mmCIF file of C-alpha atoms and ligand atoms in Angstrom:
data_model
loop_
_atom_site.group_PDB
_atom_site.id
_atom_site.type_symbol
_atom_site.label_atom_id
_atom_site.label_comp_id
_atom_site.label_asym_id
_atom_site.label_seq_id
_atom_site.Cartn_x
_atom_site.Cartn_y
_atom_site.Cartn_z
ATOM 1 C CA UNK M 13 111.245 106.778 89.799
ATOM 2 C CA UNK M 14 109.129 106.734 93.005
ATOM 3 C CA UNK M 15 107.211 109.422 93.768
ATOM 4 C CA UNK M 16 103.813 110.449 96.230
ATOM 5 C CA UNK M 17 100.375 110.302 95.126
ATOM 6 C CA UNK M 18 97.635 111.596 96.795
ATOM 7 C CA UNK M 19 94.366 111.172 96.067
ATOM 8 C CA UNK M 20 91.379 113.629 97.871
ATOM 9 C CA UNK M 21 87.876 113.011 97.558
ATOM 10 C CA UNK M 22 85.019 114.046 99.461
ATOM 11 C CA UNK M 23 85.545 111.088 102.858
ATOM 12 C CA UNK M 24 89.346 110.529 102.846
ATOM 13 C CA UNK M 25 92.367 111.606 101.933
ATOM 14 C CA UNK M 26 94.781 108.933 100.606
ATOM 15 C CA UNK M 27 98.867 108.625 100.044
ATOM 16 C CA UNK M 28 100.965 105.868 98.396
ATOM 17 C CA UNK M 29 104.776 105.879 96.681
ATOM 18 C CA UNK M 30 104.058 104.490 93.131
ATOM 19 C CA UNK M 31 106.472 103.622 91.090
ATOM 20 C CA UNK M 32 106.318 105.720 87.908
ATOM 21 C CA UNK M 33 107.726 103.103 85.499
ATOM 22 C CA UNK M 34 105.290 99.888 86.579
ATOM 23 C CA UNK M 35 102.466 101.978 88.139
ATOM 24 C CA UNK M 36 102.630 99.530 90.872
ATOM 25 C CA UNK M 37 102.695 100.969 94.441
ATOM 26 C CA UNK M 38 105.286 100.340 96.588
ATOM 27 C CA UNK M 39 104.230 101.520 100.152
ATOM 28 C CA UNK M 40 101.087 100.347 101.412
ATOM 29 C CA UNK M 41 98.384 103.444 101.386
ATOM 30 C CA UNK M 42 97.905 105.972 104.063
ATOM 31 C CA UNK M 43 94.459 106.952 104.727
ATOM 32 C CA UNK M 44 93.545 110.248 106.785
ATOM 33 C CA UNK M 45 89.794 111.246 106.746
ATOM 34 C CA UNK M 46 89.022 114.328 104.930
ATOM 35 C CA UNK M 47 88.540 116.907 107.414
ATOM 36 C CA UNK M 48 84.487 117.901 108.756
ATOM 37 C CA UNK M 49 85.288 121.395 107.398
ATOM 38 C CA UNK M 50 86.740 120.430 103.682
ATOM 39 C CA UNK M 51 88.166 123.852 104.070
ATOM 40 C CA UNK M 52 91.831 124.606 102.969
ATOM 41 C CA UNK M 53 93.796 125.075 105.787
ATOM 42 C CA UNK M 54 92.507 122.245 107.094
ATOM 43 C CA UNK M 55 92.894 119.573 104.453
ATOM 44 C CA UNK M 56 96.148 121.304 103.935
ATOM 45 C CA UNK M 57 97.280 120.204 107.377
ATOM 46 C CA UNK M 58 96.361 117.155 106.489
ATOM 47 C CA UNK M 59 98.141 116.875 102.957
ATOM 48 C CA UNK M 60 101.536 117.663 105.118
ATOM 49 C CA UNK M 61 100.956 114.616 107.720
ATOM 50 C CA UNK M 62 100.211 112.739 104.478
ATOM 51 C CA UNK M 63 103.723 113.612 103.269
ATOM 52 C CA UNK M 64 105.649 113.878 106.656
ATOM 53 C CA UNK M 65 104.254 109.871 107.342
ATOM 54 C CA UNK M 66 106.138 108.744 104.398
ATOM 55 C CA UNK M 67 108.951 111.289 105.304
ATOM 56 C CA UNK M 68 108.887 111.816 101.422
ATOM 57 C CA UNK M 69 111.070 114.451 100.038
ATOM 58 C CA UNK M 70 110.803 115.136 95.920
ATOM 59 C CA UNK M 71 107.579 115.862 93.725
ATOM 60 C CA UNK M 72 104.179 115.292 94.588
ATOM 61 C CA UNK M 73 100.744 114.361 92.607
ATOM 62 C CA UNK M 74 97.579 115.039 93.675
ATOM 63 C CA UNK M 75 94.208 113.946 92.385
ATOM 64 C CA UNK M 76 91.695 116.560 93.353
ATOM 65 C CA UNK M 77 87.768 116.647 93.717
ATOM 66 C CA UNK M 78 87.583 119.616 91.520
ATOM 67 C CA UNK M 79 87.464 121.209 88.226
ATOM 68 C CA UNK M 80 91.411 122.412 88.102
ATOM 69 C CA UNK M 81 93.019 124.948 85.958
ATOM 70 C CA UNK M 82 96.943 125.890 86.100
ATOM 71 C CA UNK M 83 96.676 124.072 89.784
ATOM 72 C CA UNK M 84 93.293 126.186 90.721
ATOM 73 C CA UNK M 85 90.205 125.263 92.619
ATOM 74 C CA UNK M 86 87.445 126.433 89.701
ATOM 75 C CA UNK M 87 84.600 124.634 91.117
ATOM 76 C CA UNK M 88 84.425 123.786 94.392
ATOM 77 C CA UNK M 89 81.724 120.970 93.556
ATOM 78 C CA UNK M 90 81.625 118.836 97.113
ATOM 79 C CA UNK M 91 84.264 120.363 98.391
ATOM 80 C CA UNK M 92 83.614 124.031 100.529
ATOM 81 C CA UNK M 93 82.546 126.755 98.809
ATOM 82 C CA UNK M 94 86.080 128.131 100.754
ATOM 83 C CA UNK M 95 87.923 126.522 98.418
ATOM 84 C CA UNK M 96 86.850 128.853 95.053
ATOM 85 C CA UNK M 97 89.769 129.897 93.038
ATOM 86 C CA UNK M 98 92.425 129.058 95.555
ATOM 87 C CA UNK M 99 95.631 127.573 94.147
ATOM 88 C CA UNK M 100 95.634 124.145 95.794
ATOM 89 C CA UNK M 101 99.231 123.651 94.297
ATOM 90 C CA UNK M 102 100.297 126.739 96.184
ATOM 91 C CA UNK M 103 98.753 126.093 99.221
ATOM 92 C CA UNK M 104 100.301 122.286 99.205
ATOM 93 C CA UNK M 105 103.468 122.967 98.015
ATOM 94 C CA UNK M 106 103.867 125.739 100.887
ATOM 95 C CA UNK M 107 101.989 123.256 103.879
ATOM 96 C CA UNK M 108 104.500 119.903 102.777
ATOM 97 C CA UNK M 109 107.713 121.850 101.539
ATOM 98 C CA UNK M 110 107.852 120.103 98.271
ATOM 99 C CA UNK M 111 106.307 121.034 94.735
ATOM 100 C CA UNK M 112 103.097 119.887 94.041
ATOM 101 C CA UNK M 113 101.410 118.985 90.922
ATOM 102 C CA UNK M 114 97.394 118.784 91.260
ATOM 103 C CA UNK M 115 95.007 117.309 88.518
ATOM 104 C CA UNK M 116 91.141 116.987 88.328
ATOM 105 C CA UNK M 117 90.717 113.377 90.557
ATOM 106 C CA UNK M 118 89.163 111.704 87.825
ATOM 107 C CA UNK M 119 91.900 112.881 85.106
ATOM 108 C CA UNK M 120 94.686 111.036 87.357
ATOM 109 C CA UNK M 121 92.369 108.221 87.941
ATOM 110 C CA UNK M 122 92.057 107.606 84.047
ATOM 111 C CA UNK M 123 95.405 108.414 83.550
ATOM 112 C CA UNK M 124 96.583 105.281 85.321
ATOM 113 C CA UNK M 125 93.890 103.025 83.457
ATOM 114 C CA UNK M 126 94.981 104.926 80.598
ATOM 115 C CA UNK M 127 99.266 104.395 81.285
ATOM 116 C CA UNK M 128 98.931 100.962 83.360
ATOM 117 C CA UNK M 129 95.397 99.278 83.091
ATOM 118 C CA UNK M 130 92.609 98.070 80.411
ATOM 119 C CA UNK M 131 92.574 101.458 78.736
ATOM 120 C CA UNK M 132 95.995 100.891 77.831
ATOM 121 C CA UNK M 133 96.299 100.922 73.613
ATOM 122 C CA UNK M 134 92.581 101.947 73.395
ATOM 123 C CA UNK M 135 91.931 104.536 70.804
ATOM 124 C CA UNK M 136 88.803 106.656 70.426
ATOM 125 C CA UNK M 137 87.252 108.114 72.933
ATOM 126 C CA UNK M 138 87.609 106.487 76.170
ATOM 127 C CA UNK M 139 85.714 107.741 79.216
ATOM 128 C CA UNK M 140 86.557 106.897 83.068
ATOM 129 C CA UNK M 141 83.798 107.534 85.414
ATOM 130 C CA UNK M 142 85.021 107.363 88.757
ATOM 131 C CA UNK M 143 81.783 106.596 91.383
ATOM 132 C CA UNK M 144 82.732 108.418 94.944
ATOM 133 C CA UNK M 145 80.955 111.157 96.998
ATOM 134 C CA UNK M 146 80.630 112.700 93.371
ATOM 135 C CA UNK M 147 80.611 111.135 89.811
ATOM 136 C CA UNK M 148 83.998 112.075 88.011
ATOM 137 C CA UNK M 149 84.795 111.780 84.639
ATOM 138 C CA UNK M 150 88.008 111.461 82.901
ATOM 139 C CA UNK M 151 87.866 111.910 78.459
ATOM 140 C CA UNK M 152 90.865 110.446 76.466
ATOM 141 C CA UNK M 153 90.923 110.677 73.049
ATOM 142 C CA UNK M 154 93.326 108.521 71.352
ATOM 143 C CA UNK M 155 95.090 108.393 74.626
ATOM 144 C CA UNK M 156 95.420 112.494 74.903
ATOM 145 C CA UNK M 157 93.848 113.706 77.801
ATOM 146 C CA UNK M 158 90.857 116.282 77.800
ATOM 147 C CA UNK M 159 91.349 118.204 81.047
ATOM 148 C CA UNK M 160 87.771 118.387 83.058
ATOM 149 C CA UNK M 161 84.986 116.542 81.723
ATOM 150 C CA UNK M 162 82.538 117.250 84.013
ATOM 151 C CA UNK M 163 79.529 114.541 83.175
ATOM 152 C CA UNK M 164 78.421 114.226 86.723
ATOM 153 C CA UNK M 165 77.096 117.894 86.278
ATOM 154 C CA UNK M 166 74.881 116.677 83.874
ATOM 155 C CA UNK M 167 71.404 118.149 84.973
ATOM 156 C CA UNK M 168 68.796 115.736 86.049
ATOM 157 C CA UNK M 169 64.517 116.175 86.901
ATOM 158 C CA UNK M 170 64.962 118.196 90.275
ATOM 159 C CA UNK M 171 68.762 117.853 90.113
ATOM 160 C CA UNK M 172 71.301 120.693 89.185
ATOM 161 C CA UNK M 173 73.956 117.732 88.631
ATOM 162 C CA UNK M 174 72.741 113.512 87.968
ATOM 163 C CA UNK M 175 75.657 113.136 91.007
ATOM 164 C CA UNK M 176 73.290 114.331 93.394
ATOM 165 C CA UNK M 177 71.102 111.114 92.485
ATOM 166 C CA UNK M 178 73.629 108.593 91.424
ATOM 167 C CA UNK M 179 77.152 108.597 92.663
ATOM 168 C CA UNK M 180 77.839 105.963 95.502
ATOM 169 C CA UNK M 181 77.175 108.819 98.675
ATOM 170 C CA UNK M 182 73.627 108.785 97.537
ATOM 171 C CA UNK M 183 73.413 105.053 97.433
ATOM 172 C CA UNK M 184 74.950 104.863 101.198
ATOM 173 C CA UNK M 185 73.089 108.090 102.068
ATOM 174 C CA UNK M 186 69.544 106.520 101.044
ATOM 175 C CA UNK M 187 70.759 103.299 101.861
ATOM 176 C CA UNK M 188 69.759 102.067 97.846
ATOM 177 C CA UNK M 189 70.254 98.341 96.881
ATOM 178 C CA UNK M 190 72.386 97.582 94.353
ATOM 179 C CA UNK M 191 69.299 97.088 91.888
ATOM 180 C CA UNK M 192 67.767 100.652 92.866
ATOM 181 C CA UNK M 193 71.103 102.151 92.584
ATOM 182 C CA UNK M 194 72.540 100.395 89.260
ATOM 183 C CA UNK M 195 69.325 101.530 87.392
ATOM 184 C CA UNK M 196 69.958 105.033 88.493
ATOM 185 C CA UNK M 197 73.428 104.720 87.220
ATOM 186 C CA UNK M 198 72.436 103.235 83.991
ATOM 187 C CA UNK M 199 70.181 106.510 83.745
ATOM 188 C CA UNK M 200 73.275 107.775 83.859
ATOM 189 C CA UNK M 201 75.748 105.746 81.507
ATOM 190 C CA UNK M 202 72.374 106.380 78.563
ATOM 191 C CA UNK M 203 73.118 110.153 78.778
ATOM 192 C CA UNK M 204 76.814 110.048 78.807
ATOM 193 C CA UNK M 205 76.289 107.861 75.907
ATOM 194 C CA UNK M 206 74.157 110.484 74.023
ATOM 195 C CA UNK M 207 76.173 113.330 74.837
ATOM 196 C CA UNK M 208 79.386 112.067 74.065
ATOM 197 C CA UNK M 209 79.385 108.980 72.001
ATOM 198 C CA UNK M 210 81.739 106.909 73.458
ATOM 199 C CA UNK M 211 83.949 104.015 72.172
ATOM 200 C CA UNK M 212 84.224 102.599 75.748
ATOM 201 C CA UNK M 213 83.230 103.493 79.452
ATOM 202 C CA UNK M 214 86.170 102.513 82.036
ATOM 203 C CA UNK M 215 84.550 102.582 85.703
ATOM 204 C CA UNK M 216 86.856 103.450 88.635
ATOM 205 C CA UNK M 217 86.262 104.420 92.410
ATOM 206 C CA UNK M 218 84.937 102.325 95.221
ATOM 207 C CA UNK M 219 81.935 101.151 94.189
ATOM 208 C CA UNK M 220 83.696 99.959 90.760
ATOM 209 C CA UNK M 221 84.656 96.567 93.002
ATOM 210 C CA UNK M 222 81.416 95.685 93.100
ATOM 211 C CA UNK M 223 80.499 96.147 89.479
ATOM 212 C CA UNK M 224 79.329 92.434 89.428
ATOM 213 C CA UNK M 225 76.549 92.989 91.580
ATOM 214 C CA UNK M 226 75.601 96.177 89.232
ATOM 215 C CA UNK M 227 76.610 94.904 85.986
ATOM 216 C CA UNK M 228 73.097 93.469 85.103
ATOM 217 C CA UNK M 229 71.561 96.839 85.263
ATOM 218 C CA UNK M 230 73.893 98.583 82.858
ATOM 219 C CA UNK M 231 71.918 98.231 79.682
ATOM 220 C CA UNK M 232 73.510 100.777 76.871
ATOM 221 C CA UNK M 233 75.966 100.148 73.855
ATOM 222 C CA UNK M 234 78.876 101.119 75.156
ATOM 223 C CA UNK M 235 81.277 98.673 76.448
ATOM 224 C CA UNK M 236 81.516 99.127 80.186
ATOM 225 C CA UNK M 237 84.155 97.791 82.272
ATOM 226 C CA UNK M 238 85.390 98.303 85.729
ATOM 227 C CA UNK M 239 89.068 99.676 86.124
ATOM 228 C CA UNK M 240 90.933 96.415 87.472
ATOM 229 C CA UNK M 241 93.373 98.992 89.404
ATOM 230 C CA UNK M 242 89.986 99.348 91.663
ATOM 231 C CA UNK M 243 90.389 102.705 93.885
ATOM 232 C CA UNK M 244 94.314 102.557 93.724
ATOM 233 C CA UNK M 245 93.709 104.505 90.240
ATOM 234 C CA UNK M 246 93.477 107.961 91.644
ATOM 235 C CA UNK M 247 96.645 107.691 93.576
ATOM 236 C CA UNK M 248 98.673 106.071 90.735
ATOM 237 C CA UNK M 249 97.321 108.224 88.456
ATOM 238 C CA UNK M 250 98.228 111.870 90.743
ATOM 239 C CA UNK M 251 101.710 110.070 90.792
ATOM 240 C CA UNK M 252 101.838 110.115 87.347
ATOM 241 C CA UNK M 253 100.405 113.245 86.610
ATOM 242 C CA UNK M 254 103.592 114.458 88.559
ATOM 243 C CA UNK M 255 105.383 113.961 86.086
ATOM 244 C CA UNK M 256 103.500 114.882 83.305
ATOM 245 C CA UNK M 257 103.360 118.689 82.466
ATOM 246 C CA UNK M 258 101.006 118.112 79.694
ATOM 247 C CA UNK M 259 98.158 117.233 82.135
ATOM 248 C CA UNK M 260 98.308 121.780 82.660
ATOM 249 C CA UNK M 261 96.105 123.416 80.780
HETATM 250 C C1 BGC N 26 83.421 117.193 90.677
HETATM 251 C C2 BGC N 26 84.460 116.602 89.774
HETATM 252 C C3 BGC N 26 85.093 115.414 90.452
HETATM 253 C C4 BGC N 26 84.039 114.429 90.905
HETATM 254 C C5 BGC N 26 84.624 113.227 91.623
HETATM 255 C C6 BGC N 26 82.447 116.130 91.150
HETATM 256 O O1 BGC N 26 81.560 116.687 92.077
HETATM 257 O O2 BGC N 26 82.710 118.231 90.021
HETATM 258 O O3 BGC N 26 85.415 117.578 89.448
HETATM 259 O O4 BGC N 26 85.978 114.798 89.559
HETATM 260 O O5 BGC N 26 83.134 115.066 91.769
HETATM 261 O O6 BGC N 26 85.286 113.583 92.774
#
């Protein structure tokens, strides 16, 4: 089956037809920025042209910057504070005229490593940290889902959340080498690892393509490894979730 992901985060909002079997996509992406606002009429708007450019008709995914519950904005996190406890599946659904499924962005994205790429098989407890505007995190265990593992909220020194000092915005924002950055990240990847214990840390987002030039500054037990579906896992994975009623809680 072929059906529309779209993947939201904090810069851009992103569409692809994925087929559901492979996981491969089968359009080339669509790419609108996220809106100056982030409010929800606005990215709205934008989730409809999203849909009308592929003149898709038939369920849609969506991987979403937020904690979601039963398709609702808990946390509005980066996003506008406009966005608390509104029903993003509603208020997509209603803009594109077709029913919309919406997941946690990092859940979809570690559903497709999970379904299509290296987490495929892996038992335990797998982790996908996906680094964006925010740091996402995605918790399998033995392949089940755990619905909004929220690690980047992790508290840090001055920080309410560790993403305010180590996703990739702050790198751009304070214009951080890759050293600088990667050892803030490792701060990161040692408290995951004490909180949680994993058996395996699956990195995802943007910055994951450039895990080589981080790689030496990752220094914990874990096995770390970036998601070879790159930034494409969020989309495939908010196909997928489509399809997947489990994925509600
Ligand atoms: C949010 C998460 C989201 C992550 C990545 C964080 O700020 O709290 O829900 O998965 O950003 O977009």
């Amino acid at each position: 089956m072929e059906i529309l992901g779209i993947d939201i985060g904090g810069s851009g909002m992103k569409g692809a037809i994925i087929n559901s079997e492979t996981g491969e996509l089968v359009s080339k992406r669509y790419r609108i920025p996220t809106p100056a606002s982030r409010n929800p009429g606005d990215m709205a708007q934008v989730f409809k042209d999203i849909v009308d450019h592929f003149n898709y008709k038939g369920p849609v995914g969506c991987g979403f910057p937020t904690i979601i519950k039963n398709g609702v904005c808990i946390s509005t996190s980066n996003l506008s504070p406009t966005w608390k406890n509104v029903n993003a599946e509603k208020i997509f659904s209603e803009a594109c005229g077709q029913p919309v499924t919406v997941v946690n962005d990092a859940d979809a994205a570690g559903y497709a490593v999970m379904n299509y790429g290296i987490g495929k098989g892996k038992l335990g407890l797998v982790i996908m940290i996906t680094i964006g505007t925010g740091l996402g995190s995605g918790a399998f265990f033995n392949g089940e889902l755990i619905p909004n593992f929220e690690l980047g909220q992790i508290p840090y020194k001055k920080y309410k959340k560790i993403e305010r000092w180590a996703a990739a915005s702050i790198k751009d924002r304070e214009n951080l080498s890759f050293k600088k950055w990667g050892k803030r990240f490792n701060v990161f990847l040692k408290l995951v690892e004490v909180i949680v214990c994993p058996d395996y840390i699956i990195l995802g987002g943007g910055t994951s393509k450039n895990f080589d030039e981080f790689k030496k500054y990752i220094k914990i037990d874990t096995p770390v490894v970036p998601a070879h579906l790159g930034n494409h896992a969020g989309l495939i994975g908010a196909a997928v979730a489509a399809l997947r009623p489990h994925v509600k809680n």
